Short mmCIF file of C-alpha atoms in Angstrom, two decimals:
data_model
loop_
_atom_site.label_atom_id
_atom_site.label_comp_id
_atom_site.label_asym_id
_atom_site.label_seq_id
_atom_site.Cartn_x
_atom_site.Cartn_y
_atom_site.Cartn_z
CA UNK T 110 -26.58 -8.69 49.18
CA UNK T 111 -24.63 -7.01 46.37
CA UNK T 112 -20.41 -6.82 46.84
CA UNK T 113 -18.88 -3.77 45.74
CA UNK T 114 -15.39 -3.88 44.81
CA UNK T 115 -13.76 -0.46 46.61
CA UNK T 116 -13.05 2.41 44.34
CA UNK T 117 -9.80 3.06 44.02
CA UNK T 118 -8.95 6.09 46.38
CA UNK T 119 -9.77 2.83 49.01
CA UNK T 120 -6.62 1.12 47.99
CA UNK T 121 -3.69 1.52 49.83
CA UNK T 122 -0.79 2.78 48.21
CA UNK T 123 2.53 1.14 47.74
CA UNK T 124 5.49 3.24 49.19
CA UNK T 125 8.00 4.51 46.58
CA UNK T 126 10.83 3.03 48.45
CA UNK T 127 8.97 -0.06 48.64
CA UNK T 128 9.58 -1.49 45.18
CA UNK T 129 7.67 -4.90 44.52
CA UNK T 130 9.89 -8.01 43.80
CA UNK T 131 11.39 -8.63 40.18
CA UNK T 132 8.74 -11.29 38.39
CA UNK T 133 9.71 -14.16 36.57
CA UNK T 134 7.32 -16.18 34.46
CA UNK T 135 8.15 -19.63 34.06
CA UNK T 136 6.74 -22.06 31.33
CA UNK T 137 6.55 -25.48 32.76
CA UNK T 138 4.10 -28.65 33.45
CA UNK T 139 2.44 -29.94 36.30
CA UNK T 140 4.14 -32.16 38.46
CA UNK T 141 2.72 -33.44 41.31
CA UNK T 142 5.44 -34.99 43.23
CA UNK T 143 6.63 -31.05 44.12
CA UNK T 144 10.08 -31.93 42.84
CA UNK T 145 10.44 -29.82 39.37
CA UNK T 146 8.05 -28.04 37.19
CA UNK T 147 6.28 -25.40 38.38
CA UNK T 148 6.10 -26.20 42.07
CA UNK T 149 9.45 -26.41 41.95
CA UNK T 150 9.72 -23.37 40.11
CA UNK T 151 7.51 -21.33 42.31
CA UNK T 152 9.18 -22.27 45.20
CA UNK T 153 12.78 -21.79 43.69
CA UNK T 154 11.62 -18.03 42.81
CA UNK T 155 9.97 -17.45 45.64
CA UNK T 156 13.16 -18.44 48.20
CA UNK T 157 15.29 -16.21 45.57
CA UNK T 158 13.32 -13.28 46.76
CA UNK T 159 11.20 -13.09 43.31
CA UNK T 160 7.58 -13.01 42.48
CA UNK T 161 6.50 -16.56 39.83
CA UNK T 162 3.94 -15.82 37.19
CA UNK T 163 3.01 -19.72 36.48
CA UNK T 164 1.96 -20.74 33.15
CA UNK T 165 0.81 -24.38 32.57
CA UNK T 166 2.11 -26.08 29.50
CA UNK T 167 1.25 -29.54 30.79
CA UNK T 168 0.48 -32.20 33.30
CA UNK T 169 2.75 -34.52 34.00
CA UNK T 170 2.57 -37.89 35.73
CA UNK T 171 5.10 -39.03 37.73
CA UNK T 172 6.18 -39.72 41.43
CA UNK T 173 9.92 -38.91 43.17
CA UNK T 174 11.31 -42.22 41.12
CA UNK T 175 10.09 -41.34 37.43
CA UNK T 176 7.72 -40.24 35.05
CA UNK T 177 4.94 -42.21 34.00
CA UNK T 178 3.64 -39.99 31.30
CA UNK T 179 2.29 -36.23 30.57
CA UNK T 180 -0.55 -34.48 29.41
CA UNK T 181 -0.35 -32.00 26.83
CA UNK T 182 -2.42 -28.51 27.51
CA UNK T 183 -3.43 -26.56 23.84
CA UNK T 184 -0.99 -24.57 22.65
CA UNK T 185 -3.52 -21.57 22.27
CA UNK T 186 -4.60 -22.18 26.31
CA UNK T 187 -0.45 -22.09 26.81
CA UNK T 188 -0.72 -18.26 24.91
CA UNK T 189 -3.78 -16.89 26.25
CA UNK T 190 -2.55 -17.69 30.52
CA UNK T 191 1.04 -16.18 29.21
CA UNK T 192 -0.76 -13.17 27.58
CA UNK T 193 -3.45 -12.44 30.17
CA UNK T 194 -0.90 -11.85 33.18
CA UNK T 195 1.56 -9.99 30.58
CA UNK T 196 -0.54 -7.29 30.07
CA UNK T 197 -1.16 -6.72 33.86
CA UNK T 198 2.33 -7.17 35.16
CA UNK T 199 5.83 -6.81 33.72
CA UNK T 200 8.36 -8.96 33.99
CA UNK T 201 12.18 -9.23 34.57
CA UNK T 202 12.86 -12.65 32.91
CA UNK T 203 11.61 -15.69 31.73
CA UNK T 204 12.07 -19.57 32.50
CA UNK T 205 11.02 -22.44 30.39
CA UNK T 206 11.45 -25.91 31.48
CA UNK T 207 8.77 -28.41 29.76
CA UNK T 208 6.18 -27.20 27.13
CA UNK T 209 4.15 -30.42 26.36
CA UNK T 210 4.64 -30.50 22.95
CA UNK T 211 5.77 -29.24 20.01
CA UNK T 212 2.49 -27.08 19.27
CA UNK T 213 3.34 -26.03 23.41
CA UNK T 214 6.93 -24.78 22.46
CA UNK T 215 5.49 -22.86 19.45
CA UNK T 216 2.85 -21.23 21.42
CA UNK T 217 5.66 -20.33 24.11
CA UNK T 218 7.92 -18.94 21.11
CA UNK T 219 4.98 -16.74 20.10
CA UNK T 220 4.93 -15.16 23.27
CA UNK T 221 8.41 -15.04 23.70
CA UNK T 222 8.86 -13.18 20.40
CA UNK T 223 7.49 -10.15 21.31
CA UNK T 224 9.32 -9.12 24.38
CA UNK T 225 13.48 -9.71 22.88
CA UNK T 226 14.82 -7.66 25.76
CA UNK T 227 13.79 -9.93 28.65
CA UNK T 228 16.27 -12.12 29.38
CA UNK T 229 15.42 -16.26 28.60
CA UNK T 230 17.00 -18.91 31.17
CA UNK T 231 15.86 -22.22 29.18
CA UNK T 232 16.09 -25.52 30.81
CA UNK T 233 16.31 -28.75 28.89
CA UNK T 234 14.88 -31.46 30.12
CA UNK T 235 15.28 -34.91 29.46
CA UNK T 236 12.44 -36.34 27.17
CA UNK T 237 13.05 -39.79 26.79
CA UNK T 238 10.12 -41.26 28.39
CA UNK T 239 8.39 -39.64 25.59
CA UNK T 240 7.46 -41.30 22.43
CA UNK T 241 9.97 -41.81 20.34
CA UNK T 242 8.32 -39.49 17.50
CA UNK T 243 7.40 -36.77 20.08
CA UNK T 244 10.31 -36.46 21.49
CA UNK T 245 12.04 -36.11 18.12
CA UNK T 246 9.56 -33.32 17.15
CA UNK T 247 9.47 -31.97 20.20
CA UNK T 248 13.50 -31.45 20.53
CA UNK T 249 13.34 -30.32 16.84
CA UNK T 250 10.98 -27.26 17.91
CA UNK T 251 13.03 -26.81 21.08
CA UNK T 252 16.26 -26.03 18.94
CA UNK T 253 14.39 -24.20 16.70
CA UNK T 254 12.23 -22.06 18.15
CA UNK T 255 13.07 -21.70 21.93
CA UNK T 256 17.31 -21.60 21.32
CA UNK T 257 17.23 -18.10 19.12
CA UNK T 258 15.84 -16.17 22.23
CA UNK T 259 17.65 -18.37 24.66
CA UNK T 260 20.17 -16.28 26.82
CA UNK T 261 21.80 -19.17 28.94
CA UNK T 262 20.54 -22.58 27.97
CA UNK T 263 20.93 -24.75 31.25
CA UNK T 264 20.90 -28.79 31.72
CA UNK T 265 22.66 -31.95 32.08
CA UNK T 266 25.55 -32.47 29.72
CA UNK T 267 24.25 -36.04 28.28
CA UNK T 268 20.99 -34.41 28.11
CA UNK T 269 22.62 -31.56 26.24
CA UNK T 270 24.82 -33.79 24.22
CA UNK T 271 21.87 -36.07 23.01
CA UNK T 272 19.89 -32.77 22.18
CA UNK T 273 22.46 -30.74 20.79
CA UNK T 274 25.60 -33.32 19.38
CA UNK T 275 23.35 -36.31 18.88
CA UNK T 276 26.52 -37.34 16.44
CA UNK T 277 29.26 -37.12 18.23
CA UNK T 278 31.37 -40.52 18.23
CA UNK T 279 35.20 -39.04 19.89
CA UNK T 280 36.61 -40.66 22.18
CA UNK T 281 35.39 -38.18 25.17
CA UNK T 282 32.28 -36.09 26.02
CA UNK T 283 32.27 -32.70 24.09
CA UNK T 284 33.51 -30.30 26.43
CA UNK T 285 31.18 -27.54 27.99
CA UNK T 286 33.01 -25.57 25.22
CA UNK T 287 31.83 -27.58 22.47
CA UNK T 288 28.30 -28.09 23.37
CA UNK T 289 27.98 -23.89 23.72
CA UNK T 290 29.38 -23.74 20.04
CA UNK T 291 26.81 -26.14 18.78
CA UNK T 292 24.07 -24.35 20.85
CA UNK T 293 25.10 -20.67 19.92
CA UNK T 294 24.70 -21.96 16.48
CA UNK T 295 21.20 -22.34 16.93
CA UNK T 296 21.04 -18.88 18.77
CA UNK T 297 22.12 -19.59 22.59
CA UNK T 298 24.34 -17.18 23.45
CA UNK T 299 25.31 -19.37 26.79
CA UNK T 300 25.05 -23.15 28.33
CA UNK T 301 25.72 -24.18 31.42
CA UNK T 302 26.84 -27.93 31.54
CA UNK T 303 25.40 -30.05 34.88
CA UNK T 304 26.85 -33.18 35.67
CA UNK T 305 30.09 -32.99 33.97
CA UNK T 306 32.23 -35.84 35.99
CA UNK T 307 36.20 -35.56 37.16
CA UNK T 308 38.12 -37.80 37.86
CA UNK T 309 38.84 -39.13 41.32
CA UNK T 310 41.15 -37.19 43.78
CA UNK T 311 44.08 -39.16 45.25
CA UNK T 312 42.09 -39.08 48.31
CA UNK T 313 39.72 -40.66 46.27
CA UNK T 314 37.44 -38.04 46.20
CA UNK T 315 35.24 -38.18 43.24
CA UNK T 316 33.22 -34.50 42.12
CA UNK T 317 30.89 -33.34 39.03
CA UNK T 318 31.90 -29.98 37.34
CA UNK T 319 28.94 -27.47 36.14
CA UNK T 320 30.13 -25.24 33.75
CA UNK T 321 28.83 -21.87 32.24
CA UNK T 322 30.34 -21.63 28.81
CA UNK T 323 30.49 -19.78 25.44
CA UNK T 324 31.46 -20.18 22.32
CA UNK T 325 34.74 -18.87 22.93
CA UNK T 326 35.56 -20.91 25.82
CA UNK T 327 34.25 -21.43 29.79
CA UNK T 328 33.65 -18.39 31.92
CA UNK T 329 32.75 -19.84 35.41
CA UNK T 330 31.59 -22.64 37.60
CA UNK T 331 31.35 -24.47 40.63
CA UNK T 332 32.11 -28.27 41.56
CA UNK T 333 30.35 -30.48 43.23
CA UNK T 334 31.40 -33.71 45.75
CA UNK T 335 30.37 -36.55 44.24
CA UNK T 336 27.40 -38.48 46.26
CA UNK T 337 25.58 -41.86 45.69
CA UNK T 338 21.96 -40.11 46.35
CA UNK T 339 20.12 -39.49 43.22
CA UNK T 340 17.94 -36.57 43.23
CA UNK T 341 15.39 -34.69 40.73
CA UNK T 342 14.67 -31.63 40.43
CA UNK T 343 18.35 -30.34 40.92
CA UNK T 344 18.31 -28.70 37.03
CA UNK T 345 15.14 -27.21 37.31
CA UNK T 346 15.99 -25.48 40.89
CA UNK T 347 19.08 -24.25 39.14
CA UNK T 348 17.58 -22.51 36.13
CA UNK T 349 14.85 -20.78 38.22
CA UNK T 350 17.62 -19.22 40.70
CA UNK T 351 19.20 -18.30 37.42
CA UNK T 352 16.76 -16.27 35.96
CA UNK T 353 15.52 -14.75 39.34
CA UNK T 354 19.41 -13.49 40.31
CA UNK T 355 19.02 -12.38 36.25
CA UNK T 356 15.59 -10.31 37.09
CA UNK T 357 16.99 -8.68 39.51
CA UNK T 358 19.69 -7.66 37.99
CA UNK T 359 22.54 -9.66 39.03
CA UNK T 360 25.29 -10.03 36.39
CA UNK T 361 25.31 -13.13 34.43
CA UNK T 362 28.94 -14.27 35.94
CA UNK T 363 27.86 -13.65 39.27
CA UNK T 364 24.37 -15.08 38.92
CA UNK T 365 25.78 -18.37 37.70
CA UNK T 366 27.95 -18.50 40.93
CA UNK T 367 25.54 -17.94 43.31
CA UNK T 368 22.83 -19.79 41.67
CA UNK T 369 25.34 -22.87 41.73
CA UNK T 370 25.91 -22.18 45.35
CA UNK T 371 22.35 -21.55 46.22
CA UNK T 372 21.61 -25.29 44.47
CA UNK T 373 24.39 -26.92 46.53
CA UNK T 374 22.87 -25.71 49.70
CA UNK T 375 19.75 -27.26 48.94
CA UNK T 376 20.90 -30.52 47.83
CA UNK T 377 22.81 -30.75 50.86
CA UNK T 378 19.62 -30.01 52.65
CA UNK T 379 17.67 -32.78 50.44
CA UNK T 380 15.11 -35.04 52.14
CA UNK T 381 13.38 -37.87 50.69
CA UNK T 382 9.65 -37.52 51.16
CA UNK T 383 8.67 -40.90 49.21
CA UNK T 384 10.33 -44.19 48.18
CA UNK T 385 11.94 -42.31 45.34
CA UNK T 386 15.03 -40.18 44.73
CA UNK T 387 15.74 -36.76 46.89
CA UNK T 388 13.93 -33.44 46.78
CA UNK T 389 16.27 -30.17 46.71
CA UNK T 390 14.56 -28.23 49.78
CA UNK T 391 14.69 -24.81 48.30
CA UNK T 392 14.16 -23.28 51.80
CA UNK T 393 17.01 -24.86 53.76
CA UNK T 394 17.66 -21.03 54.94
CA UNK T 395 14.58 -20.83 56.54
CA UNK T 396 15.21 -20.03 60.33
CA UNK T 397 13.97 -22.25 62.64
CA UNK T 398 11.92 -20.33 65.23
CA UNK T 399 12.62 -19.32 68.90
CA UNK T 400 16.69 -19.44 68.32
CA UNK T 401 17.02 -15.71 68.40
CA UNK T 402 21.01 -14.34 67.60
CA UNK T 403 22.87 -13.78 69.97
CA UNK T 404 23.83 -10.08 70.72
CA UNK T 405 25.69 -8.04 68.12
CA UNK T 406 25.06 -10.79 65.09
CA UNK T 407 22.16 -9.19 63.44
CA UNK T 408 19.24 -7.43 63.81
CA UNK T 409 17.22 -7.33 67.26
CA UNK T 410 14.71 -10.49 66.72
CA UNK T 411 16.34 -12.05 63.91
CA UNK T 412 16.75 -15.71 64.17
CA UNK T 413 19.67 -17.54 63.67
CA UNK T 414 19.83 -20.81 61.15
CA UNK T 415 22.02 -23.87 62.60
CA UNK T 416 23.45 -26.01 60.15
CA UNK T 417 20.34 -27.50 58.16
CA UNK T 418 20.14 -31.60 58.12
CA UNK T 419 21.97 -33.29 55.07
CA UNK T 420 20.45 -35.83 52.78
CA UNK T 421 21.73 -39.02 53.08
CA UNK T 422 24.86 -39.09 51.56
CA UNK T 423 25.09 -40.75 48.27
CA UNK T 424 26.36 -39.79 43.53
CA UNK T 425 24.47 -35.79 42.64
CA UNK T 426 22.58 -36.70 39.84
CA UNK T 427 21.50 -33.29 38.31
CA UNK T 428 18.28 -34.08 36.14
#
């Protein structure tokens, strides 16, 4: 029996008030453990209210603890999933995280090149389980290539200080300041600094400072208590909110903020589902069903969220 595919008068219109959700494609590997890369990323977008466009650019192996080792995907495969979806659908912004490879971060560059207007949130990851000549090329393409179209460039700061001051021998960590000057001079017009530590309260509370920064000094942030749980996938959840508040709109200031705050929420709702470190749950909003609101908080039917269960306490470790 032959299948027709319905003519078009058969498909149902979209409303005009209905607009679609802002898309966001997002370069980034495989990674089976769920944590980062593009599951990650898919489910980061998707809890920010956005539509993910996927695009492979590798296949990483690794479990909750670390990564074992990747699998680069062509660099002309990397072009042609980018370019096939591009001319069906536009997008709002971009997110990179990891490309594979050097030929994988020229390929992404390529695409990237012809669409200058859509804002870039760029993640850098940290490469050292790489070898040690493939990292070095691939951080050299990185800077090159993927920097110039890079609106906020997002990641740890000894990940951005090996990457961007690889040099630097003072007596303290450059400050979020320094490490947007060395970035805007490769074309980064922002970096936002993960992981910066302060020192301890007089309570002796201990806290991390993330910072979004430009060359002329810092513009916002948030700060984060200090726990002894290590968790992965914290960066990558941060740079997809990013550029989804940034597709839809949101201005950058603001979209750092919330962003931060949306991260903080789901490391506080982290669970562990191996032996390894703690997975940000990107959907600790999700309402738990049958506890409707009570009368005059919201909507009739809506559902209210209790407070979602914490991870086990322990240092944020934003990688």
């Amino acid at each position: 029996m032959n299948t027709l595919a319905p003519d078009a008068a058969d498909t149902p219109e979209v409303p005009a008030d209905d607009a679609p959700p802002a898309c966001v494609m997002t370069f980034n590997a495989s990674d089976p453990s769920g944590a980062g890369g593009l599951a990650g990323d898919i489910s980061t977008i998707a809890a920010m209210g956005a539509h993910a466009l996927p695009v492979v650019t590798a296949i990483v192996l690794r479990d909750t603890a670390e990564v074992f080792e990747s699998h680069e995907i062509e660099s002309d495969v990397i072009v042609e999933q980018a370019r096939s979806i591009l001319e069906d659908i536009t997008i709002a912004a971009w997110k990179v995280g990891f490309l594979g490879s050097a030929e994988g971060v020229a390929g992404v560059a390529e695409v990237l090149s012809d669409y200058p207007d859509v804002p870039l949130v760029a993640y850098l990851n940290d490469v050292s389980w790489l070898e040690e000549d493939d990292q070095q090329a691939y951080l050299d393409a990185f800077r090159e290539l993927i920097l110039p179209a890079t609106e906020v460039l997002v990641g740890n700061q000894q990940t951005l200080i090996d990457a961007l001051l690889p040099d630097w021998d003072g007596e303290r960590p450059p400050s979020a300041r320094e490490l947007a000057v060395a970035a805007g001079e490769l074309g980064a017009k922002y970096v936002l600094v993960t992981g910066i530590s302060l020192p301890s309260t007089k309570g002796g509370e201990a806290s991390v400072d993330n910072v979004l920064a430009s060359p002329q000094g810092a513009i916002t942030g948030e700060k984060f208590e200090r726990f002894d749980t290590g968790f992965v996938g914290a960066g990558e959840t941060l740079a997809a909110a990013l550029a989804s508040l940034l597709a839809s709109g949101q201005d950058l200031h603001l979209a750092v903020s919330e962003a931060l705050s949306f991260l903080d929420q789901a490391l506080d709702a982290g669970f562990r589902p191996g032996m390894g470190n703690v997975v940000p749950d990107r959907f600790f909003w999700a309402l738990p069903e049958g506890e409707e609101v009570e009368e005059g908080e919201g909507p009739p039917g809506e559902v209210l969220l209790e407070d979602p269960p914490a991870a086990e306490r322990g240092p944020r470790r934003i990688h």
